[in-house]
Coordinates of C-alpha atoms and ligand atoms in Angstrom, one line a residue:
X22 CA -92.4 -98.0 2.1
X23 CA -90.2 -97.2 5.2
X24 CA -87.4 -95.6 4.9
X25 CA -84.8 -98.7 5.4
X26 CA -86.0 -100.3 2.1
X27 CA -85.7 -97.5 0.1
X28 CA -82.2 -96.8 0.8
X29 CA -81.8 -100.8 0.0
X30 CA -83.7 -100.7 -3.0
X31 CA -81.9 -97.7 -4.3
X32 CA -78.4 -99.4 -4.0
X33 CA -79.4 -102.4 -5.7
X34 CA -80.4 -99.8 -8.5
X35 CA -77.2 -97.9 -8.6
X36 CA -75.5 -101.1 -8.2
X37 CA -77.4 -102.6 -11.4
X38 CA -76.9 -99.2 -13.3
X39 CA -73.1 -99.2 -12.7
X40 CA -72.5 -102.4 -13.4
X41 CA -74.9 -101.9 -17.0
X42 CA -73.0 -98.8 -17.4
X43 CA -69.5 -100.6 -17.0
X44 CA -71.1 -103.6 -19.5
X45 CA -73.2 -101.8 -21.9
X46 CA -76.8 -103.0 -22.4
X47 CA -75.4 -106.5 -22.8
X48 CA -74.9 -106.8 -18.8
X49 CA -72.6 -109.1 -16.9
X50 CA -69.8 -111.6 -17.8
X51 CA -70.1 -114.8 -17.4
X52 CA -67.0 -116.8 -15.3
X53 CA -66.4 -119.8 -17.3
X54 CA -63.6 -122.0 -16.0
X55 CA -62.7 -126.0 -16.5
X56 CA -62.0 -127.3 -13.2
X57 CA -59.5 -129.9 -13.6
X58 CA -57.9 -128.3 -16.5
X59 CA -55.4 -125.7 -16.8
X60 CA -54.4 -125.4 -13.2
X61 CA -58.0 -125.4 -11.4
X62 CA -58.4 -127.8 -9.0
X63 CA -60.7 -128.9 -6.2
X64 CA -58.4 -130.9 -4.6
X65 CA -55.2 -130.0 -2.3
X66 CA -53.1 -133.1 -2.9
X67 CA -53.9 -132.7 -6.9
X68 CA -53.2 -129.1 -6.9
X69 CA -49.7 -129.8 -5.1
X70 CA -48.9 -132.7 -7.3
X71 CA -49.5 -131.0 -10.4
X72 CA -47.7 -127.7 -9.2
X73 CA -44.5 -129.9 -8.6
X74 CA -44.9 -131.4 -12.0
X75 CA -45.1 -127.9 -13.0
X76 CA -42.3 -126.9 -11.2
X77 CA -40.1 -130.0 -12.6
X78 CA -40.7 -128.6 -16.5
X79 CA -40.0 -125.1 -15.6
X80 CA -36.3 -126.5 -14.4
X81 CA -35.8 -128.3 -17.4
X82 CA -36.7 -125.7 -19.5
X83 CA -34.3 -123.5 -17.3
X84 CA -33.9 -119.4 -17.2
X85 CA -35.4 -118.3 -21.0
X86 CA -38.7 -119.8 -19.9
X87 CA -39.1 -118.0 -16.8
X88 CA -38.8 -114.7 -18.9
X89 CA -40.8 -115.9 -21.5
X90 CA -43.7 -116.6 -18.7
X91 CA -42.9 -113.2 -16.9
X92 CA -44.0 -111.6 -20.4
X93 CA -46.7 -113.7 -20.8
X94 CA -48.5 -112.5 -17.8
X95 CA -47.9 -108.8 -17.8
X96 CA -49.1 -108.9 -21.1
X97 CA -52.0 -110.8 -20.2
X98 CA -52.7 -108.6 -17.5
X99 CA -52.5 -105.4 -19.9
X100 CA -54.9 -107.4 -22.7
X101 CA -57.3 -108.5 -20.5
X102 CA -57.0 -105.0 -17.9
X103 CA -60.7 -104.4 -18.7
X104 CA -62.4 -107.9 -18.9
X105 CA -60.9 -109.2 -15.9
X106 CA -61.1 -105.6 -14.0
X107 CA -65.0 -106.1 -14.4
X108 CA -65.3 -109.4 -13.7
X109 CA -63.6 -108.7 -10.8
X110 CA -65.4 -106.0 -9.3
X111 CA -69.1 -107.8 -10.5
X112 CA -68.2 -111.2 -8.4
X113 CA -66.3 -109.3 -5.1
X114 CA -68.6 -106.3 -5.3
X115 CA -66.0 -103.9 -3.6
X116 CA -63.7 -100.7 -4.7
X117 CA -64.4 -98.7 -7.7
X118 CA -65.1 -100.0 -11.0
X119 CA -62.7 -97.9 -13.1
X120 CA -59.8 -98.5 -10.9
X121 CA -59.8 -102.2 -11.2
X122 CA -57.8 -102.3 -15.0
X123 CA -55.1 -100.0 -13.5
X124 CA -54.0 -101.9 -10.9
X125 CA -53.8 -105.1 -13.2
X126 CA -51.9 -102.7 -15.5
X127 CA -49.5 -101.5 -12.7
X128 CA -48.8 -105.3 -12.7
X129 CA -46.1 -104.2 -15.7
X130 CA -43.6 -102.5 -13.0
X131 CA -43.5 -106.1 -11.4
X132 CA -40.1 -107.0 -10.8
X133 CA -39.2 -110.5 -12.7
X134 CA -35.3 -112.6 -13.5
X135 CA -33.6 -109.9 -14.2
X136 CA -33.5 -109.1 -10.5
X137 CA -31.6 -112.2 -9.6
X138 CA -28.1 -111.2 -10.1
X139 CA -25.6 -113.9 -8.6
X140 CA -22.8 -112.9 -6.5
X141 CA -19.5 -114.1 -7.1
X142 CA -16.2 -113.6 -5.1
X143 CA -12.3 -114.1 -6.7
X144 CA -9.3 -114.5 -4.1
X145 CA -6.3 -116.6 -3.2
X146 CA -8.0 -119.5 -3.0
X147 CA -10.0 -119.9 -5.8
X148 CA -14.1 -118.9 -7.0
X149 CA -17.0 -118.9 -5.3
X150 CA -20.8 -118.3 -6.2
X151 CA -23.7 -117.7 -4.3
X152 CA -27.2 -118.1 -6.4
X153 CA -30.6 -117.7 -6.0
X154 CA -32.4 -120.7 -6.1
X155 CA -35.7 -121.2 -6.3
X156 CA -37.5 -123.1 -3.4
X157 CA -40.4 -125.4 -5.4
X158 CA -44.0 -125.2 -5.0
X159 CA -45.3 -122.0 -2.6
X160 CA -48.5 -121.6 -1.8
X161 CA -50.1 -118.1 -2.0
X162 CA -52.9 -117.0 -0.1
X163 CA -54.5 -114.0 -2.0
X164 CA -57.0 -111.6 -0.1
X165 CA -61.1 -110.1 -1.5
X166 CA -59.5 -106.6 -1.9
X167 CA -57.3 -107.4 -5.2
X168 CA -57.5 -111.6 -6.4
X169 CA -56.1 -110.9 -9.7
X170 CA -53.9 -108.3 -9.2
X171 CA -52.3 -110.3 -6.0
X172 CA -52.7 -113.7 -7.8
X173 CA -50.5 -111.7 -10.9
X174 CA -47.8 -109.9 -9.5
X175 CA -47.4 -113.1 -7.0
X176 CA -46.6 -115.4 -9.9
X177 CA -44.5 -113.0 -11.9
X178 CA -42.5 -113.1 -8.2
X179 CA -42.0 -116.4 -7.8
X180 CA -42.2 -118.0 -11.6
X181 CA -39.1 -115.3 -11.8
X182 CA -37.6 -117.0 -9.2
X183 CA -38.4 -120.4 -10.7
X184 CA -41.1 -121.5 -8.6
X185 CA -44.1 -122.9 -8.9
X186 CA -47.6 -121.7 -6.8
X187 CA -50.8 -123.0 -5.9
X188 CA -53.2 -120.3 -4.5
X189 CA -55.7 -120.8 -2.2
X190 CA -57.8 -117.4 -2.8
X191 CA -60.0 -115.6 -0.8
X192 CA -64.0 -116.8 -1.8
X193 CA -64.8 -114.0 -2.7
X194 CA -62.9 -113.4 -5.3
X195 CA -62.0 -117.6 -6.5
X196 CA -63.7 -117.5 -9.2
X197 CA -61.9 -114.9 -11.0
X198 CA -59.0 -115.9 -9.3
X199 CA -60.0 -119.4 -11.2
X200 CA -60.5 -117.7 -15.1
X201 CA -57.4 -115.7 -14.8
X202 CA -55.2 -118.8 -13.7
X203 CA -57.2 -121.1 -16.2
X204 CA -56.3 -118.3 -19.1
X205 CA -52.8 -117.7 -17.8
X206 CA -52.2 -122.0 -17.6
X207 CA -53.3 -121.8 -21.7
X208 CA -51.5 -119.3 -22.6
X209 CA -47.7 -120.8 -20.8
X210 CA -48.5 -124.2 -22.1
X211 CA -49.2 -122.8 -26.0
X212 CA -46.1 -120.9 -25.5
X213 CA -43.5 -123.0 -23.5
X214 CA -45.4 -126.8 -23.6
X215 CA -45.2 -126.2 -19.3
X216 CA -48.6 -127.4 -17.8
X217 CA -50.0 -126.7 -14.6
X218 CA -47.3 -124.2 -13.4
X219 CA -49.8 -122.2 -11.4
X220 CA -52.7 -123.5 -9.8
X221 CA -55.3 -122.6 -7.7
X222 CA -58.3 -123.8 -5.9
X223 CA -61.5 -123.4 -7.6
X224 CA -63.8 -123.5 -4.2
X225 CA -61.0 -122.6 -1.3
X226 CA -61.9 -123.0 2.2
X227 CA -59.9 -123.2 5.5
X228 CA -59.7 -127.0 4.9
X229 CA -57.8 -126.8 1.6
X230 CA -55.8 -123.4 3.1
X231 CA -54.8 -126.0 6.1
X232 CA -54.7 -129.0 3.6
X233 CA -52.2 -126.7 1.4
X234 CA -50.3 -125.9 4.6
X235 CA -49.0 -129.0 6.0
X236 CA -48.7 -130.8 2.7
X237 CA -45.2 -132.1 2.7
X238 CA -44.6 -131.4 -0.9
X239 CA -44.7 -127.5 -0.3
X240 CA -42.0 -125.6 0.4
X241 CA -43.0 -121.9 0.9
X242 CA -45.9 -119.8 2.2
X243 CA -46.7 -116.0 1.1
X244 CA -49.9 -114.9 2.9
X245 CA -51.3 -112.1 1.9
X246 CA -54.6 -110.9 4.2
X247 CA -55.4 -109.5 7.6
X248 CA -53.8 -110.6 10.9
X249 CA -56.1 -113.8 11.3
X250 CA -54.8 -115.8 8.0
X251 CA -51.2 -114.4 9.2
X252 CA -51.8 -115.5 12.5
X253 CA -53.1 -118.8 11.6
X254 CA -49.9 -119.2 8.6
X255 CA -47.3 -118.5 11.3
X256 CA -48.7 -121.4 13.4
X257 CA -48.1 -123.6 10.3
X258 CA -44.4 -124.4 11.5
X259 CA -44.5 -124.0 7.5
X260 CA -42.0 -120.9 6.3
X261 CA -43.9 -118.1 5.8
X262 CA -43.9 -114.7 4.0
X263 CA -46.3 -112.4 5.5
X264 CA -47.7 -109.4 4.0
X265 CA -50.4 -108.6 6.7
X266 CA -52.5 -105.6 7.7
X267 CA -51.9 -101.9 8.2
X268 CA -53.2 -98.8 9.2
X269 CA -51.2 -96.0 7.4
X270 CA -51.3 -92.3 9.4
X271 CA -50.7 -89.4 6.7
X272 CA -49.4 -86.4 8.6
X273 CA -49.5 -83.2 7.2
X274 CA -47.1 -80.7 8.7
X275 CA -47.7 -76.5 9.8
X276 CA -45.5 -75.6 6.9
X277 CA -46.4 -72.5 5.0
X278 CA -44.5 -73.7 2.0
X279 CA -46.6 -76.7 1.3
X280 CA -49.2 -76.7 -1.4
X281 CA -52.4 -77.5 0.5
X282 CA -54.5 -78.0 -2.6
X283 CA -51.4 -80.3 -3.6
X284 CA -51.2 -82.1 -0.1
X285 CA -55.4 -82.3 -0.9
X286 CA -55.1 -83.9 -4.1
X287 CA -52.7 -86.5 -2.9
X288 CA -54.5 -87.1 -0.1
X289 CA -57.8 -88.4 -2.4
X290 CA -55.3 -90.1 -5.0
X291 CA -54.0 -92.4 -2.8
X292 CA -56.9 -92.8 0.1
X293 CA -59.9 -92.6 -2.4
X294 CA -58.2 -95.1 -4.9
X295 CA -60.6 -98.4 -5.4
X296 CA -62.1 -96.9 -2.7
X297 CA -59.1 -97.2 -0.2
X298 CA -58.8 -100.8 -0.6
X299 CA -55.2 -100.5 -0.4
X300 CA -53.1 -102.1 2.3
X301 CA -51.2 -99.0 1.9
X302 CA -53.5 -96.0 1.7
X303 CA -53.9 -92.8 3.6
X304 CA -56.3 -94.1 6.5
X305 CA -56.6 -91.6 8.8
X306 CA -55.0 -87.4 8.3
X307 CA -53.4 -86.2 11.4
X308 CA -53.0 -81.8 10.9
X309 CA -50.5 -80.0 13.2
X310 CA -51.8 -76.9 14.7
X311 CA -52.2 -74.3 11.3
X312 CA -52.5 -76.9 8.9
X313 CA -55.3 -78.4 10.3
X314 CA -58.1 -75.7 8.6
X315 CA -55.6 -75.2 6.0
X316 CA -55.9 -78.9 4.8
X317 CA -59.9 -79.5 5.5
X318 CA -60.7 -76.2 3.3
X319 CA -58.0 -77.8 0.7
X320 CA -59.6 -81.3 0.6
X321 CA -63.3 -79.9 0.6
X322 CA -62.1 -77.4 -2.8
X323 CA -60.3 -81.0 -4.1
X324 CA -63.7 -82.4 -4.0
X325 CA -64.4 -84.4 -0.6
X326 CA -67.3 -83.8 1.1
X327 CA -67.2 -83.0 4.9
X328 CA -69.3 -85.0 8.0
X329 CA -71.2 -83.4 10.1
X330 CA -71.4 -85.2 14.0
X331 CA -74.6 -86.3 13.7
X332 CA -73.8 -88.1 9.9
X333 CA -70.7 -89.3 11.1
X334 CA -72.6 -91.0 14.2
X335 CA -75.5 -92.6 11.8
X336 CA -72.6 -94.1 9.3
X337 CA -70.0 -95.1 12.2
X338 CA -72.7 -97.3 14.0
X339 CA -73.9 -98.9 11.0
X340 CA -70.4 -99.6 9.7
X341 CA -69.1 -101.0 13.1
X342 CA -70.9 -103.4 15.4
X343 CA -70.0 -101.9 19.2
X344 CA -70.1 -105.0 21.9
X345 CA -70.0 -102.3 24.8
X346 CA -71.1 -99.5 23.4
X347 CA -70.2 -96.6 20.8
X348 CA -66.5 -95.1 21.5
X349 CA -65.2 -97.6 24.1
X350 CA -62.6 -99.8 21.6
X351 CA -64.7 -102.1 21.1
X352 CA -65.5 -101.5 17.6
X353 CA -65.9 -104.4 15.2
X354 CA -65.4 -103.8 11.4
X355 CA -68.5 -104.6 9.6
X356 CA -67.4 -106.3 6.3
X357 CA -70.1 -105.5 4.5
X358 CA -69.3 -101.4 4.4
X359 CA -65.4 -102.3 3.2
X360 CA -64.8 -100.3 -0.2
X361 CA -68.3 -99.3 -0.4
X362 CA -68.6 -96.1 -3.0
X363 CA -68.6 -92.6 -0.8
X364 CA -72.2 -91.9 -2.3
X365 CA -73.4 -95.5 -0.7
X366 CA -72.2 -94.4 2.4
X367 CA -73.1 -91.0 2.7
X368 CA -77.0 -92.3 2.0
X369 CA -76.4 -94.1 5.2
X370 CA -76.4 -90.6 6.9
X371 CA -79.5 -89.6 4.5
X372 CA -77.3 -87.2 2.1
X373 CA -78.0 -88.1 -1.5
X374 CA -74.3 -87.6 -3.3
X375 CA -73.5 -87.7 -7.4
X376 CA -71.3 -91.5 -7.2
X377 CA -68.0 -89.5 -9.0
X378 CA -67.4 -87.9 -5.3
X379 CA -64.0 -89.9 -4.6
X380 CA -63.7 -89.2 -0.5
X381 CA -65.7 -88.2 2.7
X382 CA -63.9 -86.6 5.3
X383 CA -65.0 -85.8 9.0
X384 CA -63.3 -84.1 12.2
X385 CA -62.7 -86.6 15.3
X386 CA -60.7 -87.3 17.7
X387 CA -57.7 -89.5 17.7
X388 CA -59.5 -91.8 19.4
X389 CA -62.3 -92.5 16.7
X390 CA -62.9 -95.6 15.6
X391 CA -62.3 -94.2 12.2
X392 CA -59.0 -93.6 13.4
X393 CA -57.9 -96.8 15.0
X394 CA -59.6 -99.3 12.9
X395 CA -58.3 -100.5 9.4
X396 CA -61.6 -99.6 8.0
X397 CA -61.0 -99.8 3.8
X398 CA -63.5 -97.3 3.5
X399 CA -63.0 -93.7 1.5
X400 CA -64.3 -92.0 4.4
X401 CA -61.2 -90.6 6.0
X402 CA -61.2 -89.0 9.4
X403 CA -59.0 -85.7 10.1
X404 CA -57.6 -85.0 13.7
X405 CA -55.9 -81.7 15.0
X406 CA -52.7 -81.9 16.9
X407 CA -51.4 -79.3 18.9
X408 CA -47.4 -79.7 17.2
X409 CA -45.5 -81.2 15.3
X410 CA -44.4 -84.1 18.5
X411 CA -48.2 -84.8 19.5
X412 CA -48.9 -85.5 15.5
X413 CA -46.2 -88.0 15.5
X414 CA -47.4 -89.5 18.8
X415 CA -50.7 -90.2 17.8
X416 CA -50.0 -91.4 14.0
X417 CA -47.5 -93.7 16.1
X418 CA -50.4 -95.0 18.3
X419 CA -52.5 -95.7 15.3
X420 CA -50.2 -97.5 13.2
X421 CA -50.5 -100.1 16.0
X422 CA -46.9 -101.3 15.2
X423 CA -47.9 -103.1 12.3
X424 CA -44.8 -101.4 10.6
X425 CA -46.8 -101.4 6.8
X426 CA -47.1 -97.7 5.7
X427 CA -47.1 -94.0 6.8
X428 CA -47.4 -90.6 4.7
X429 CA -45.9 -87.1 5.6
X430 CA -46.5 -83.9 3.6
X431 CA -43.7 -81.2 5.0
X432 CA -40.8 -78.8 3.9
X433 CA -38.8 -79.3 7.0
X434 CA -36.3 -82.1 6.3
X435 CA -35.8 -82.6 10.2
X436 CA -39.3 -83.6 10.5
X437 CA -39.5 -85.8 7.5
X438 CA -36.2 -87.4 8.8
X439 CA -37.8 -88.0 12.4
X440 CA -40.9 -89.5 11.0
X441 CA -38.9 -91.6 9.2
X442 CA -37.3 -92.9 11.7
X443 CA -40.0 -92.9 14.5
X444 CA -42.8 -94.7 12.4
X445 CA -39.9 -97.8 11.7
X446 CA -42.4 -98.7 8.6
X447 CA -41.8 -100.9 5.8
X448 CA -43.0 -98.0 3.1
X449 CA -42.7 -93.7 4.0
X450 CA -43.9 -91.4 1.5
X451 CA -42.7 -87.9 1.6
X452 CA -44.9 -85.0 -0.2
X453 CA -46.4 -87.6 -2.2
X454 CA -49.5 -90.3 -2.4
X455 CA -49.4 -93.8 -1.0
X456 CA -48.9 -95.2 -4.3
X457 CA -45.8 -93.6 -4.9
X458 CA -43.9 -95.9 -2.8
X459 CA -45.3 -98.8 -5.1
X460 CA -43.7 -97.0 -7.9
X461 CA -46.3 -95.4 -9.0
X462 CA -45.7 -91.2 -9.0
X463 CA -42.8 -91.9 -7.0
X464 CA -39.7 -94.1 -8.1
X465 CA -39.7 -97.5 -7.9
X466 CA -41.4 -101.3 -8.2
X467 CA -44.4 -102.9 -7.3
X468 CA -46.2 -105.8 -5.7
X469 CA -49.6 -106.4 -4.3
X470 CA -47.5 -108.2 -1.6
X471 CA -45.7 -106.2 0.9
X472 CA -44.2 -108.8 3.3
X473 CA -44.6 -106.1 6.6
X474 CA -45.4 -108.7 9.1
X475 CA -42.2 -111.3 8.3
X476 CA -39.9 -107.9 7.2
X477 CA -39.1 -109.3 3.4
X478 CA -40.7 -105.8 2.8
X479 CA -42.7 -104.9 -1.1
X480 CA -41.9 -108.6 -2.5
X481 CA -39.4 -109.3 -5.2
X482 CA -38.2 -112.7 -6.6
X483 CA -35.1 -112.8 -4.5
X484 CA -37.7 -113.0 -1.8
X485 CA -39.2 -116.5 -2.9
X486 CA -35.0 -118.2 -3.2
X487 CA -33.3 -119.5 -1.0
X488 CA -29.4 -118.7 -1.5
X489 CA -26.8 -121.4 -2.3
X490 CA -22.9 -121.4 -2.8
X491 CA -20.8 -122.8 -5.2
X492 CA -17.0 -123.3 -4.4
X493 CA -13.8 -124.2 -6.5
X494 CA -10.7 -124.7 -4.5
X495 CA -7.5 -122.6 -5.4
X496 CA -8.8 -122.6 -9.8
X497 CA -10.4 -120.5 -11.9
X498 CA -9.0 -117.5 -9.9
X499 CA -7.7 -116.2 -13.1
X500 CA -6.8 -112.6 -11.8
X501 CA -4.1 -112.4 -9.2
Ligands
LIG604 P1 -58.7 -111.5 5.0 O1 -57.6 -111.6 6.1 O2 -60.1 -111.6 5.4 O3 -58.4 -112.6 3.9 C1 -57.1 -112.8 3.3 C2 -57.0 -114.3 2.9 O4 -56.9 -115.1 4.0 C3 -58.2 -114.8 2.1 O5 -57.8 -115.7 1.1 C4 -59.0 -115.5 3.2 O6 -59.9 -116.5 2.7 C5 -58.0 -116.1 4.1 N1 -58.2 -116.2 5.5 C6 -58.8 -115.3 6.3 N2 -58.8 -115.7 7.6 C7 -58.2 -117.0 7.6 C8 -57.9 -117.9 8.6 N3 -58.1 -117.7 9.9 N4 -57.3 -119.1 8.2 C9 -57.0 -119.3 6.9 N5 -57.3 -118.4 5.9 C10 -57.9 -117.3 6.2 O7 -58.3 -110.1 4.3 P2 -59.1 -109.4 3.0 O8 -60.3 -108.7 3.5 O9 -59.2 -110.4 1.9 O10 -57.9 -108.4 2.7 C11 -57.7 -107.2 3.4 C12 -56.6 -107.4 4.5 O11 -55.4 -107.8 3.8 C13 -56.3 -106.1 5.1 O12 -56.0 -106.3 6.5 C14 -55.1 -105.6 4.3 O13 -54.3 -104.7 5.0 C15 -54.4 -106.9 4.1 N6 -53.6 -106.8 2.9 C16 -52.2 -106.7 3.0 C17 -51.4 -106.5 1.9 C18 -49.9 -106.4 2.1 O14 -49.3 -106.4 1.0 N7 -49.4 -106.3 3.3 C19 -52.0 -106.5 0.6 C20 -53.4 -106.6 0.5 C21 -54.1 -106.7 1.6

């Protein structure tokens, strides 16, 4: 047997094993859904038509509904954390198993009505008001990396906001997309009589994403994916939210005060979580000068395991295809590597690791493909810099202006000010993990849709209104 099919037939075995494991002996779920039924549709036009219907009844029903379906679907995301966390993982096939039920349970800290607060103004000539309102039927465009999570948080969002949605989901992940809008559809119609208030398309393609698009009867975009679906949504002439792609730079400062093992640990939290699927995880470490040692011994003690070259070289060219050779920019993302576990990767390089190991690490140069491409991939590269000003430059340069996410660890408040203001990005964490600027470790909200590209920034549902005023002439101006 040559070598090659081993190392395939031994991660379809792990890859069984985990998923019996997850399971029990009684293996996988099955995905049933009723197309048709409960918000499931094949068919743009239908979808649309039945979202506006949906949207019509949610009006009627006015502001206690939309609460009442905010609570139904952070509930329904804590119930079903676990069944729809596996399904999830067993029909996309990326990120880390046990991570799956906490991000549907982070869904919780999902901002819903209550943010809406009107503003109103008193004078000399009377009242005004200026509302949110919402804009109709939005279409949401929901990416492999989190479908339900995305798909959840999205219509907490814009239900809040008195919408309604019809998601065009990424094919990877439809079909759970499909269940959990199918279950979520039940549930608001047994509890409010609204049908078809969310929808989604059971077999989405780029027809019914440019079918959904120029439909006349939809009012809103929110894309959230890599720059090709943002590209293509902003050539729509449609209005578009954006929450596109990112390369966050963590930077760890020469400070003696800092807790390296601390610095470690948050490093692995945030970049190792579901196997750094997240838009906004640590993606590549840049260590000043002193801190550069300092944090590899820290990270190796936290549990990561260091790259030499030579397995760094056997796993970079089988996770990017190189049109002009390794190291010249022209690396292209191979999909199939994106959230892979660390042990699947290491075996690339022939090093057999226990699958709990959460992160690989390896030394480059700034100019790594490791470094420069959004690689979703718990292997994180770490690069020296010479101070404090060449760290800044190159996490800068790496960041590629997307303006998404960027990490500091440091004491020195002039330095966690500059950053700040240097990077210009949507979400800075300070001596924390990623995920403390979604709220979680840090304080805060969350949403799987952080509008970088368009600059609504981590989504809310004031984000999906449009405002309106509301005027009475010289009345009602009862203080004077
Ligand atoms: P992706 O861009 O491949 O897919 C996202 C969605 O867009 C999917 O539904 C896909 O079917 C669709 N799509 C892709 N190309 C399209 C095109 N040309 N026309 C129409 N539709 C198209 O991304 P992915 O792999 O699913 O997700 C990872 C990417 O999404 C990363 O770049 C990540 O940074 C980004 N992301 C951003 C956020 C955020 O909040 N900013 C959140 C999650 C993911």
């Amino acid at each position: 047997m040559s070598q090659l099919n081993e190392a395939a037939i031994r991660d379809v075995v792990s890859e069984v094993l985990a998923q019996l494991q997850s399971k029990g002996s009684l293996g996988m779920p099955t995905i049933q859904v009723r197309p048709g039924k409960h918000g499931v549709f094949d068919d743009a036009d239908q979808a649309v038509s039945a979202a506006r219907s949906g949207f019509e009844q949610l009006q009627k029903k006015g502001w206690g509904a939309r609460t009442q379906i905010v609570n139904i679907v952070k509930k329904m995301c804590v119930d079903n954390a676990e069944r729809w966390g596996d399904i999830e993982y067993n029909e996309t096939k990326i990120g880390r198993r046990a991570h799956k039920p906490l991000k549907l349970q982070g869904v919780q800290n999902v901002l819903g009505p209550e943010y809406l607060v009107p503003q109103g103004m008193s004078g000399d000539f009377g009242i005004t008001m200026d509302e949110a309102a919402p804009w109709g039927v939005i279409v949401g465009v929901t990416p492999l990396t989190h479908s339900v999570p995305t798909i959840a948080g999205n219509i907490i969002n814009m239900v809040a906001a008195g919408n309604s949605v019809v998601f065009n989901p990424h094919p990877g992940g439809a079909a759970v997309a499909a269940l959990a809008v199918n279950e979520i559809n039940e549930a608001i119609q047994a509890e409010t009589g609204i049908t078809n208030l969310v929808c989604t398309i059971e077999k989405p393609t780029l027809d019914s994403f440019n079918a959904l698009c120029s439909h006349q009867d939809v009012d809103l975009l929110c894309i959230t994916g890599g720059p090709g679906v943002v590209d293509a949504a902003m050539k729509t002439g449609k209005r578009a939210i954006c929450a596109g792609p990112g390369n966050p730079p963590v930077v760890v400062d020469d400070c003696s005060a800092l807790d390296f093992d601390r610095v470690a640990r948050d490093i692995i939290t945030g970049g190792g979580f579901d196997n750094n699927l997240l838009c906004i995880a640590e993606k590549q470490i840049i260590a000043v000068a002193d801190s550069y040692k300092k944090t590899l011994d820290a990270m190796i003690r936290q549990g990561a395991v260091l790259l030499n070259a030579q397995q760094l070289e056997a796993i970079k060219k089988e996770v990017f295809d190189f049109k002009d050779g390794v190291g010249c920019g022209s690396a292209v993302l191979n999909r199939k590597w994106v959230g892979a576990n660390p042990d699947a990767l290491a075996r690339i390089a022939g090093l057999n690791l226990d699958s709990s190991v959460e992160m690989l690490i390896a030394e480059t140069d700034a100019n790594d493909p490791f470094v420069q491409e959004e690689q979703m991939m718990p292997l994180l590269p770490i690069v020296r810099a010479n101070d404090f000003s060449q760290a800044l430059s190159i996490a800068k340069q790496s960041e590629h202006g997307d303006k998404h996410s960027a990490m500091i660890h440091s004491m020195n408040v002039e330095r966690l000010t500059q950053m700040g203001q240097e990077m210009d990005t949507t979400i800075y964490v300070k001596n924390g993990p990623c995920v403390a600027g979604l709220g979680m470790g840090g304080e805060g909200f969350i949403s799987y849709s952080i509008a970088t590209t368009t600059g609504e920034g981590i989504t809310t549902p004031r984000t999906f209104t449009r405002y309106r005023r509301c005027t009475l002439v010289n009345n009602l101006n009862i203080v004077r």
